[in-house]
Each structure stands twice: as structure tokens, then as C-alpha cells.
Amino acid sequence: MSASKLRVNVFDLVAAIARVVDMMSPAVGSHHMQVAYLAYRLSEELNLPADKRYELFTAGALHDIGAFSLQERLDILDFEDTHPGQHSMAGSLILRKFKPFASIAKLIQFHHIPWQNGQGSLHQGEPVPLGSHLLHLADRTAVQISKDKPILGQVRGICDAISSLKGEAFVPEHVDALLDLAKREYIWLEIISDSIEAILRRSVRVHAREFTIDELVDFSRLICQLIDFKSEFTATHSSGVAATSVFLSKLAGFSSYERRMIQIAAYLHDLGKLAIPSEILEKRDKLTEDEWFIMRSHVYYTYQTLEPFEAFGIINSWGALHQERLNGTGYPFGYKEDELPLGSRIIAVADVFTALTEHRPYRQGMEKKAALEVLHSMADNGELDLNLVHIMATHYDEMNEIRDTAQKQAIHEYDVFQKSLNP
């Protein structure tokens, strides 16, 4: 494998994102993987080509990633949901920017469009892929499954509910395929299994592939927008951290390749916030103790999500440890100075610097003198790397300009995103 490429299993990458998004609430459970499972089994039943099966699996695993708030996630678990909101378009707008996911984004965009006896083949003059209708059926089937009753006792009721909407909400051929699947008990036992991810891994033929460093930067940028666009309060944060991390790492002597790696790590450093409801991220008042504990957990979720990927080993150790402190007072592991690599120290300084200086809807960023006082105080207390803080202070104005430029670009992208959702 070329030094400029990293080998990543696409299935594991998709499943990891689905897993962290579903951590938002126990009520959500394994919804993404259940929909992915049903969509894939239905595609098999309909004898779709292998590439279409893969697309439906991936779309199922990511179909609700545009639902940023807990309330929206809970609302779309209602089978009779007739106002699914903007989450379909939100997820599609972000995913389509990553070329390998362009066709998958299209499936997600239309996955709540009813069939309406064929009228649903078009939506506002745009063709709706049949895969979107298959995804719709898988989604609406999965939301009917109750955790409180034996699954096999629910099958008849689920099938009756789906059949009653044949032609109206769902493509008739798709419903027939589901009813045939429903006769096999293992389908229902697998869909509620704690091992559903392992079951899917055995079924879905998605091999590891090599990504160039630039492709991984693009992918991490996609995840960055999923994280930041959850709230206008955080809409530019990761972009600011990434830009300042790259600049600071250059001053610290990192090579061009290492700077690309730290850019990926910085884009992903708040990955665990996908599990944090936007209701908490957007709260203007002081967080309650329970809310603060939920917020703190995002760092561990970042680590947990990336840890299985050998290719992301260095990236994970840099990004997921950004809340650790050299004196051992950080979290989630309480690591000390000799356990923290230079990359994680750089992102820690960049994260604090960005948080202090960036403007948010409810407050202005700190001026230079006040920000430097906080950073020097944290370095003197043994929290941040003193040498890195000195480097940052020496180049403060240039670094602040780099942060500001990156965040202005990010807010422009966020505004375009919002206008696309609300034309």
C-alpha cells in the first residue's frame, strides 16, 4: 500500500457513523442498521444487482443522519409520520458532496416520498429512484417493531399495516417482496438481534478499499459538516479547529503528509457530537449536571467510533484526546503529559483557541489580550503544552486570520445549506 493511501473497510466506516448517530437515545436503538438490513434483504428478494444492494445498504445505514435533534429523531419513528421534516434533504445535501456517496444521497433525499399509485415516481418534477421507495418501505417497517413484545408475535400486525398502504404509500411489488420475506422467521429474529451488524457484515460484499489522503480529507470534511451543522452555535467550530491545527502543526515541524493527517483528525475531533442532541448543543443557559455529563461523553464516542480502524490509529489518538490535559485533569481517560502525542496537544491548543476567539450567535469571541491570558493560564497550570502556546502567541494574528477566513467560508456553506433546506 502506498504511503499516501490508507486502507479502510467501507462497511465498517458506514456502520460506525450509523452507530454513533443512534447513540442519541435508547428509544432510537439500532434503527439505522435495522433499516439497512431490511433494505438489503428486500433488494436480494427483488434480485437487484450487487451495486444496487450495496447502495441500499449504505443508504439505509445513513438515511436519518440529517435529523439533528432528538425530537426530530423521535418524531420520525412514528409510523404515521406524514411530516418527516427536512432531515431527508439535509442528509442528502451533505452526503452528495462526497463523490462515492452521490447516488446514495439521492436515495436518501426522497426516502419519505409516498408511491401514490405511481405519482410518486416524480417529486416536484424530479425523478424519484425506485431505491428511495424501497428504502421508504424498509424504514416504515422498522419503526413498527416494538422492543416490548416478542417479535414473531408482531409480524402479522406489521404486515397488515404495510399491506393496507400498498399502492398508496408503497410500491406494490416492493410490498409483495416484503410479505414473502415475512414468512421467514429468521428475518425478524435477525433484525432485532444484537448481532445485526455482524450479520450484515457477512451478507454485504463490501471490501476494504484504499483511499488517498485527499479522499479521506474530503470524507472527514463531510463528517465535519454533519457535526457542525447540527446547530448554528457550532456551525463553524470544527473548520476553525482544522485550519488552526494545520497552521500550528506546520510551525511545530510537521511534514506536508502529517499536516493532512492532522486536518482529518481535527475535522473528526468532535465526531461523538453526532450522538449529542442539538437541544443540548444549542442550550443558551448553563447545562444541568446530567446535560454536562452527556456533553462530555462525546469525546469518548469519538474515540470509540474510530478505534476499530487501524488506518485511523494516529488520527484517532490526535483527535479523540483533545480534551485531555498534560496535568491529568482532562477527560475521558485522564492521560498525562507523557501519554499525549504532539498531534493531540496541537489539536487541544487549536480547540481552546478557536472556542475562545470564534463568534457564536449568543456571544462575541474574545479579543487578543483576553484570549492569550486564558491560554497562558492553562499552559502555566500544566493543562496545555507551553511550547505550543508560545508558538501560537508569537503567530497569534496570522493564526487568528486563518481561523477567521476558514470560519467565514464555513458559515457561507452553512447559509447555503440552510437556504437549500428553506428555499
Short mmCIF file of C-alpha atoms in Angstrom, two decimals:
data_model
loop_
_atom_site.label_atom_id
_atom_site.label_comp_id
_atom_site.label_asym_id
_atom_site.label_seq_id
_atom_site.Cartn_x
_atom_site.Cartn_y
_atom_site.Cartn_z
CA MET A 1 0.00 0.00 0.00
CA SER A 2 1.29 3.42 -0.93
CA ALA A 3 2.29 5.69 1.93
CA SER A 4 -0.11 8.24 0.53
CA LYS A 5 -3.08 5.86 0.80
CA LEU A 6 -4.95 4.33 3.72
CA ARG A 7 -6.90 1.08 3.52
CA VAL A 8 -10.39 1.31 5.04
CA ASN A 9 -13.33 -1.11 5.08
CA VAL A 10 -16.27 0.90 3.75
CA PHE A 11 -18.83 -1.27 5.58
CA ASP A 12 -17.15 -0.58 8.91
CA LEU A 13 -16.95 3.13 8.16
CA VAL A 14 -20.66 3.38 7.32
CA ALA A 15 -21.68 1.20 10.27
CA ALA A 16 -19.60 3.30 12.66
CA ILE A 17 -21.36 6.51 11.60
CA ALA A 18 -24.77 4.83 11.94
CA ARG A 19 -23.85 3.56 15.38
CA VAL A 20 -22.78 6.90 16.80
CA VAL A 21 -25.88 8.69 15.42
CA ASP A 22 -28.15 6.07 17.02
CA MET A 23 -26.48 6.69 20.39
CA MET A 24 -28.60 9.85 20.65
CA SER A 25 -31.34 7.97 22.50
CA PRO A 26 -32.11 4.42 23.70
CA ALA A 27 -35.52 4.85 22.03
CA VAL A 28 -33.76 5.01 18.66
CA GLY A 29 -31.99 1.72 19.32
CA SER A 30 -30.40 0.23 16.21
CA HIS A 31 -32.79 1.92 13.81
CA HIS A 32 -30.25 2.71 11.11
CA MET A 33 -28.89 -0.82 10.97
CA GLN A 34 -32.39 -2.31 11.05
CA VAL A 35 -33.38 -0.23 8.02
CA ALA A 36 -30.11 -1.14 6.30
CA TYR A 37 -30.81 -4.81 6.98
CA LEU A 38 -34.37 -4.71 5.63
CA ALA A 39 -33.40 -2.65 2.58
CA TYR A 40 -30.63 -5.11 1.77
CA ARG A 41 -32.84 -8.20 2.22
CA LEU A 42 -35.55 -6.62 0.09
CA SER A 43 -33.01 -5.87 -2.64
CA GLU A 44 -31.98 -9.54 -2.55
CA GLU A 45 -35.61 -10.65 -2.76
CA LEU A 46 -36.09 -8.42 -5.80
CA ASN A 47 -32.87 -9.74 -7.41
CA LEU A 48 -31.32 -6.31 -7.73
CA PRO A 49 -27.71 -6.08 -8.97
CA ALA A 50 -24.91 -6.19 -6.40
CA ASP A 51 -24.11 -2.48 -6.75
CA LYS A 52 -27.74 -1.54 -6.07
CA ARG A 53 -27.79 -3.78 -3.00
CA TYR A 54 -24.70 -2.04 -1.67
CA GLU A 55 -26.24 1.38 -2.30
CA LEU A 56 -29.43 0.40 -0.46
CA PHE A 57 -27.46 -0.96 2.49
CA THR A 58 -25.44 2.25 2.71
CA ALA A 59 -28.49 4.49 2.26
CA GLY A 60 -30.33 2.53 4.95
CA ALA A 61 -27.43 2.87 7.36
CA LEU A 62 -27.26 6.65 6.83
CA HIS A 63 -30.84 7.59 5.95
CA ASP A 64 -31.63 9.71 9.03
CA ILE A 65 -28.27 11.40 9.60
CA GLY A 66 -29.85 14.73 8.66
CA ALA A 67 -32.14 14.55 11.73
CA PHE A 68 -30.04 16.61 14.11
CA SER A 69 -32.33 16.97 17.11
CA LEU A 70 -33.57 14.27 19.44
CA GLN A 71 -37.17 15.37 18.94
CA GLU A 72 -36.88 15.01 15.18
CA ARG A 73 -35.37 11.55 15.57
CA LEU A 74 -38.25 10.51 17.82
CA ASP A 75 -40.88 12.07 15.55
CA ILE A 76 -39.78 10.09 12.50
CA LEU A 77 -40.05 6.85 14.45
CA ASP A 78 -43.83 7.32 14.32
CA PHE A 79 -45.27 5.05 11.63
CA GLU A 80 -47.97 7.57 10.75
CA ASP A 81 -45.45 10.38 10.36
CA THR A 82 -46.76 12.50 7.49
CA HIS A 83 -44.43 15.44 8.09
CA PRO A 84 -40.95 13.90 8.11
CA GLY A 85 -39.32 17.30 8.17
CA GLN A 86 -36.18 18.35 6.39
CA HIS A 87 -33.88 15.59 7.52
CA SER A 88 -34.02 13.75 4.19
CA MET A 89 -32.82 16.79 2.25
CA ALA A 90 -30.32 17.76 4.97
CA GLY A 91 -28.64 14.36 4.86
CA SER A 92 -28.66 14.34 1.08
CA LEU A 93 -27.14 17.81 0.76
CA ILE A 94 -24.18 16.85 2.92
CA LEU A 95 -23.59 13.35 1.56
CA ARG A 96 -23.69 14.37 -2.11
CA LYS A 97 -20.52 16.40 -1.64
CA PHE A 98 -18.55 13.16 -1.24
CA LYS A 99 -18.37 11.71 -4.73
CA PRO A 100 -18.56 8.00 -3.71
CA PHE A 101 -21.87 8.75 -1.91
CA ALA A 102 -23.55 10.84 -4.63
CA SER A 103 -26.03 8.14 -5.72
CA ILE A 104 -26.70 7.21 -2.09
CA ALA A 105 -27.52 10.85 -1.31
CA LYS A 106 -30.20 10.76 -4.00
CA LEU A 107 -31.83 7.70 -2.43
CA ILE A 108 -31.90 9.41 0.95
CA GLN A 109 -33.30 12.67 -0.43
CA PHE A 110 -36.56 11.02 -1.48
CA HIS A 111 -36.93 8.24 1.08
CA HIS A 112 -40.16 9.66 2.54
CA ILE A 113 -41.97 10.21 -0.77
CA PRO A 114 -45.16 8.05 -0.96
CA TRP A 115 -45.79 5.99 -4.11
CA GLN A 116 -49.31 7.37 -4.66
CA ASN A 117 -50.13 4.74 -7.28
CA GLY A 118 -47.22 5.82 -9.44
CA GLN A 119 -47.40 9.59 -8.99
CA GLY A 120 -44.53 9.25 -6.52
CA SER A 121 -42.16 8.37 -9.35
CA LEU A 122 -41.73 12.14 -9.65
CA HIS A 123 -41.37 14.77 -6.95
CA GLN A 124 -41.51 18.43 -7.90
CA GLY A 125 -40.60 17.45 -11.44
CA GLU A 126 -37.57 15.39 -10.41
CA PRO A 127 -37.40 11.59 -10.93
CA VAL A 128 -37.54 9.59 -7.69
CA PRO A 129 -35.34 6.47 -7.75
CA LEU A 130 -37.16 3.20 -7.07
CA GLY A 131 -34.49 2.62 -4.45
CA SER A 132 -35.89 5.56 -2.47
CA HIS A 133 -39.29 3.86 -2.39
CA LEU A 134 -37.68 0.59 -1.28
CA LEU A 135 -35.86 2.50 1.47
CA HIS A 136 -39.16 4.11 2.48
CA LEU A 137 -40.76 0.68 2.89
CA ALA A 138 -37.83 -0.64 4.92
CA ASP A 139 -37.89 2.44 7.15
CA ARG A 140 -41.63 2.36 7.82
CA THR A 141 -41.48 -1.39 8.51
CA ALA A 142 -38.64 -0.98 11.01
CA VAL A 143 -40.37 1.76 13.00
CA GLN A 144 -43.27 -0.58 13.80
CA ILE A 145 -41.09 -3.06 15.67
CA SER A 146 -41.67 -2.89 19.41
CA LYS A 147 -38.92 -3.79 21.86
CA ASP A 148 -41.51 -4.72 24.48
CA LYS A 149 -43.19 -7.65 22.69
CA PRO A 150 -41.98 -10.91 21.14
CA ILE A 151 -41.04 -10.09 17.57
CA LEU A 152 -42.70 -13.11 15.96
CA GLY A 153 -45.99 -12.11 17.53
CA GLN A 154 -45.77 -8.73 15.80
CA VAL A 155 -45.30 -9.97 12.25
CA ARG A 156 -48.97 -10.25 11.29
CA GLY A 157 -49.78 -6.75 12.54
CA ILE A 158 -46.79 -5.24 10.76
CA CYS A 159 -47.70 -6.97 7.50
CA ASP A 160 -51.32 -5.87 7.79
CA ALA A 161 -50.27 -2.25 8.35
CA ILE A 162 -47.95 -2.30 5.35
CA SER A 163 -50.47 -4.11 3.13
CA SER A 164 -53.15 -1.53 3.90
CA LEU A 165 -50.95 1.10 2.26
CA LYS A 166 -49.99 -0.96 -0.79
CA GLY A 167 -50.09 1.29 -3.83
CA GLU A 168 -50.82 4.39 -1.75
CA ALA A 169 -47.60 4.70 0.25
CA PHE A 170 -45.54 1.82 -1.11
CA VAL A 171 -44.73 0.27 -4.49
CA PRO A 172 -46.93 -2.87 -4.82
CA GLU A 173 -44.04 -5.08 -5.98
CA HIS A 174 -41.99 -3.98 -3.00
CA VAL A 175 -44.83 -4.85 -0.62
CA ASP A 176 -45.15 -8.29 -2.21
CA ALA A 177 -41.42 -8.83 -1.69
CA LEU A 178 -41.74 -7.84 1.97
CA LEU A 179 -44.68 -10.20 2.51
CA ASP A 180 -42.63 -13.05 1.04
CA LEU A 181 -39.72 -12.17 3.30
CA ALA A 182 -42.04 -12.00 6.29
CA LYS A 183 -42.78 -15.72 6.02
CA ARG A 184 -39.19 -16.50 7.09
CA GLU A 185 -38.87 -16.23 10.84
CA TYR A 186 -35.11 -15.73 10.75
CA ILE A 187 -35.59 -12.34 9.06
CA TRP A 188 -37.39 -10.98 12.10
CA LEU A 189 -35.07 -12.64 14.58
CA GLU A 190 -32.05 -11.20 12.82
CA ILE A 191 -33.46 -7.69 12.61
CA ILE A 192 -33.80 -7.47 16.41
CA SER A 193 -30.55 -9.31 17.08
CA ASP A 194 -27.77 -7.59 19.00
CA SER A 195 -25.52 -9.08 16.31
CA ILE A 196 -27.31 -7.38 13.39
CA GLU A 197 -24.15 -5.56 12.38
CA ALA A 198 -22.15 -8.79 12.24
CA ILE A 199 -24.97 -10.48 10.30
CA LEU A 200 -24.95 -7.67 7.74
CA ARG A 201 -21.16 -7.75 7.50
CA ARG A 202 -21.34 -11.39 6.42
CA SER A 203 -24.00 -10.59 3.83
CA VAL A 204 -22.92 -7.30 2.31
CA ARG A 205 -19.97 -7.81 -0.02
CA VAL A 206 -18.13 -4.57 0.61
CA HIS A 207 -14.39 -4.99 0.62
CA ALA A 208 -11.77 -2.70 2.04
CA ARG A 209 -10.51 -0.13 -0.41
CA GLU A 210 -7.63 2.27 -0.49
CA PHE A 211 -8.42 5.94 -0.02
CA THR A 212 -5.97 8.64 -0.97
CA ILE A 213 -5.22 11.13 1.72
CA ASP A 214 -7.19 13.74 -0.25
CA GLU A 215 -10.25 11.43 -0.40
CA LEU A 216 -10.08 10.97 3.36
CA VAL A 217 -9.84 14.73 3.84
CA ASP A 218 -12.99 15.06 1.72
CA PHE A 219 -14.74 12.35 3.73
CA SER A 220 -13.72 13.87 7.05
CA ARG A 221 -14.95 17.25 5.78
CA LEU A 222 -18.34 15.61 5.11
CA ILE A 223 -18.44 14.30 8.70
CA CYS A 224 -17.32 17.71 9.94
CA GLN A 225 -20.40 19.29 8.35
CA LEU A 226 -22.67 16.61 9.80
CA ILE A 227 -21.26 17.52 13.21
CA ASP A 228 -21.17 21.28 12.91
CA PHE A 229 -24.44 21.77 11.01
CA LYS A 230 -26.38 20.22 13.89
CA SER A 231 -26.54 23.71 15.37
CA GLU A 232 -25.90 27.29 14.32
CA PHE A 233 -23.96 27.56 17.59
CA THR A 234 -21.33 25.09 16.32
CA ALA A 235 -21.71 25.60 12.56
CA THR A 236 -18.09 26.62 12.02
CA HIS A 237 -16.22 25.20 15.01
CA SER A 238 -14.51 22.14 13.51
CA SER A 239 -13.49 24.11 10.43
CA GLY A 240 -11.78 26.64 12.67
CA VAL A 241 -10.05 23.94 14.68
CA ALA A 242 -8.87 22.21 11.50
CA ALA A 243 -7.43 25.38 9.96
CA THR A 244 -5.59 26.40 13.13
CA SER A 245 -4.36 22.85 13.77
CA VAL A 246 -2.83 22.65 10.30
CA PHE A 247 -1.11 26.03 10.73
CA LEU A 248 0.16 25.24 14.23
CA SER A 249 1.40 21.81 13.16
CA LYS A 250 3.37 23.42 10.31
CA LEU A 251 5.04 25.76 12.80
CA ALA A 252 5.76 22.73 15.01
CA GLY A 253 7.60 21.00 12.16
CA PHE A 254 5.03 18.56 10.79
CA SER A 255 5.52 17.31 7.22
CA SER A 256 3.00 18.01 4.47
CA TYR A 257 1.55 14.49 4.84
CA GLU A 258 1.34 14.81 8.63
CA ARG A 259 -0.49 18.13 8.22
CA ARG A 260 -3.10 16.39 6.06
CA MET A 261 -3.47 13.75 8.77
CA ILE A 262 -3.95 16.35 11.47
CA GLN A 263 -6.51 18.12 9.27
CA ILE A 264 -8.53 14.87 9.16
CA ALA A 265 -8.13 14.43 12.93
CA ALA A 266 -9.32 17.98 13.56
CA TYR A 267 -12.33 17.59 11.26
CA LEU A 268 -13.25 14.42 13.19
CA HIS A 269 -12.32 15.53 16.70
CA ASP A 270 -15.97 16.18 17.65
CA LEU A 271 -17.37 13.14 15.81
CA GLY A 272 -19.04 11.98 19.03
CA LYS A 273 -21.28 15.07 18.97
CA LEU A 274 -23.39 13.20 16.41
CA ALA A 275 -24.69 11.37 19.49
CA ILE A 276 -25.48 14.61 21.34
CA PRO A 277 -28.97 16.08 20.75
CA SER A 278 -28.93 19.56 19.26
CA GLU A 279 -31.23 20.58 22.13
CA ILE A 280 -28.14 20.34 24.39
CA LEU A 281 -25.71 21.85 21.88
CA GLU A 282 -27.99 24.87 21.42
CA LYS A 283 -28.86 25.47 25.05
CA ARG A 284 -28.10 29.09 25.96
CA ASP A 285 -28.42 28.59 29.71
CA LYS A 286 -25.95 26.70 31.85
CA LEU A 287 -26.17 22.95 31.29
CA THR A 288 -27.58 20.83 34.08
CA GLU A 289 -25.24 18.30 35.65
CA ASP A 290 -26.80 15.48 33.61
CA GLU A 291 -26.59 17.51 30.40
CA TRP A 292 -22.94 18.28 31.08
CA PHE A 293 -22.19 14.59 31.54
CA ILE A 294 -23.92 13.87 28.23
CA MET A 295 -21.87 16.59 26.54
CA ARG A 296 -18.60 15.30 27.99
CA SER A 297 -19.33 11.82 26.67
CA HIS A 298 -18.89 12.96 23.07
CA VAL A 299 -15.11 12.71 23.32
CA TYR A 300 -15.24 9.04 24.26
CA TYR A 301 -17.75 8.37 21.48
CA THR A 302 -15.27 9.87 19.03
CA TYR A 303 -12.58 7.51 20.31
CA GLN A 304 -14.91 4.50 20.36
CA THR A 305 -16.10 5.14 16.79
CA LEU A 306 -12.64 5.45 15.26
CA GLU A 307 -10.79 2.93 17.44
CA PRO A 308 -11.58 -0.18 15.32
CA PHE A 309 -9.93 1.35 12.23
CA GLU A 310 -6.24 0.55 12.04
CA ALA A 311 -5.81 3.18 9.33
CA PHE A 312 -7.19 5.82 11.71
CA GLY A 313 -4.91 4.91 14.61
CA ILE A 314 -2.82 8.09 14.60
CA ILE A 315 -5.80 10.19 13.55
CA ASN A 316 -7.83 8.86 16.48
CA SER A 317 -5.06 9.41 19.04
CA TRP A 318 -4.72 13.00 17.87
CA GLY A 319 -8.40 13.89 17.54
CA ALA A 320 -10.10 11.94 20.32
CA LEU A 321 -7.66 13.09 23.01
CA HIS A 322 -8.23 16.82 22.51
CA GLN A 323 -9.89 17.21 25.93
CA GLU A 324 -7.03 15.51 27.78
CA ARG A 325 -4.71 17.80 29.74
CA LEU A 326 -0.98 17.42 30.37
CA ASN A 327 -1.51 17.50 34.17
CA GLY A 328 -4.05 14.65 34.04
CA THR A 329 -7.15 16.75 34.71
CA GLY A 330 -8.71 16.18 31.28
CA TYR A 331 -11.15 13.55 30.05
CA PRO A 332 -12.21 10.87 29.20
CA PHE A 333 -9.02 8.92 30.10
CA GLY A 334 -7.20 11.29 32.42
CA TYR A 335 -3.96 10.85 30.47
CA LYS A 336 -0.89 12.83 31.48
CA GLU A 337 1.91 14.56 29.59
CA ASP A 338 3.98 11.51 28.68
CA GLU A 339 0.87 9.73 27.31
CA LEU A 340 -0.23 12.52 24.96
CA PRO A 341 1.27 12.69 21.45
CA LEU A 342 2.21 16.02 19.92
CA GLY A 343 -0.72 15.84 17.46
CA SER A 344 -3.28 15.67 20.26
CA ARG A 345 -1.58 18.56 22.07
CA ILE A 346 -1.77 20.66 18.90
CA ILE A 347 -5.49 19.99 18.46
CA ALA A 348 -6.09 20.71 22.16
CA VAL A 349 -4.49 24.16 21.80
CA ALA A 350 -6.30 24.79 18.50
CA ASP A 351 -9.62 23.73 20.04
CA VAL A 352 -9.28 26.07 23.01
CA PHE A 353 -8.02 28.92 20.81
CA THR A 354 -10.94 28.50 18.40
CA ALA A 355 -13.53 28.24 21.18
CA LEU A 356 -12.21 31.45 22.76
CA THR A 357 -11.92 33.56 19.61
CA GLU A 358 -14.82 32.45 17.40
CA HIS A 359 -18.09 34.36 17.31
CA ARG A 360 -21.26 32.48 18.18
CA PRO A 361 -24.89 33.64 17.91
CA TYR A 362 -25.11 34.28 21.65
CA ARG A 363 -21.70 35.92 22.25
CA GLN A 364 -18.70 37.54 20.60
CA GLY A 365 -15.29 35.94 20.55
CA MET A 366 -12.60 37.16 22.95
CA GLU A 367 -10.16 39.89 22.00
CA LYS A 368 -6.47 39.03 21.70
CA LYS A 369 -5.39 40.07 25.20
CA ALA A 370 -8.15 38.15 26.99
CA ALA A 371 -7.69 35.03 24.84
CA LEU A 372 -3.93 34.99 25.44
CA GLU A 373 -4.46 35.37 29.18
CA VAL A 374 -6.66 32.25 29.22
CA LEU A 375 -4.27 30.23 27.05
CA HIS A 376 -1.17 31.23 29.06
CA SER A 377 -3.02 30.49 32.30
CA MET A 378 -3.92 26.99 31.06
CA ALA A 379 -0.31 26.43 29.97
CA ASP A 380 1.04 27.65 33.32
CA ASN A 381 -1.37 25.30 35.11
CA GLY A 382 0.00 22.37 33.14
CA GLU A 383 -3.13 21.88 31.05
CA LEU A 384 -1.85 22.88 27.61
CA ASP A 385 1.57 22.45 26.01
CA LEU A 386 3.56 25.56 26.99
CA ASN A 387 5.79 25.48 23.90
CA LEU A 388 2.78 25.28 21.56
CA VAL A 389 1.04 28.15 23.36
CA HIS A 390 4.21 30.25 22.96
CA ILE A 391 4.33 29.43 19.22
CA MET A 392 0.65 30.32 18.89
CA ALA A 393 1.12 33.57 20.80
CA THR A 394 4.07 34.53 18.58
CA HIS A 395 1.96 33.98 15.45
CA TYR A 396 -1.37 34.96 17.02
CA ASP A 397 -2.51 37.49 14.43
CA GLU A 398 -1.77 35.20 11.48
CA MET A 399 -3.41 32.26 13.19
CA ASN A 400 -6.49 34.28 14.03
CA GLU A 401 -6.77 35.44 10.43
CA ILE A 402 -6.52 31.83 9.23
CA ARG A 403 -9.23 30.78 11.69
CA ASP A 404 -11.47 33.67 10.73
CA THR A 405 -11.10 33.01 7.00
CA ALA A 406 -11.87 29.29 7.41
CA GLN A 407 -14.90 30.01 9.56
CA LYS A 408 -16.26 32.66 7.21
CA GLN A 409 -16.12 30.06 4.45
CA ALA A 410 -17.85 27.55 6.73
CA ILE A 411 -20.62 29.99 7.65
CA HIS A 412 -21.15 30.70 3.95
CA GLU A 413 -21.52 26.95 3.35
CA TYR A 414 -23.90 26.73 6.32
CA ASP A 415 -26.02 29.59 4.97
CA VAL A 416 -26.18 27.93 1.55
CA PHE A 417 -27.15 24.69 3.28
CA GLN A 418 -29.95 26.41 5.22
CA LYS A 419 -31.25 28.21 2.12
CA SER A 420 -31.36 24.90 0.26
CA LEU A 421 -33.49 23.50 3.09
CA ASN A 422 -35.72 26.57 3.19
CA PRO A 423 -35.90 27.90 -0.41
#
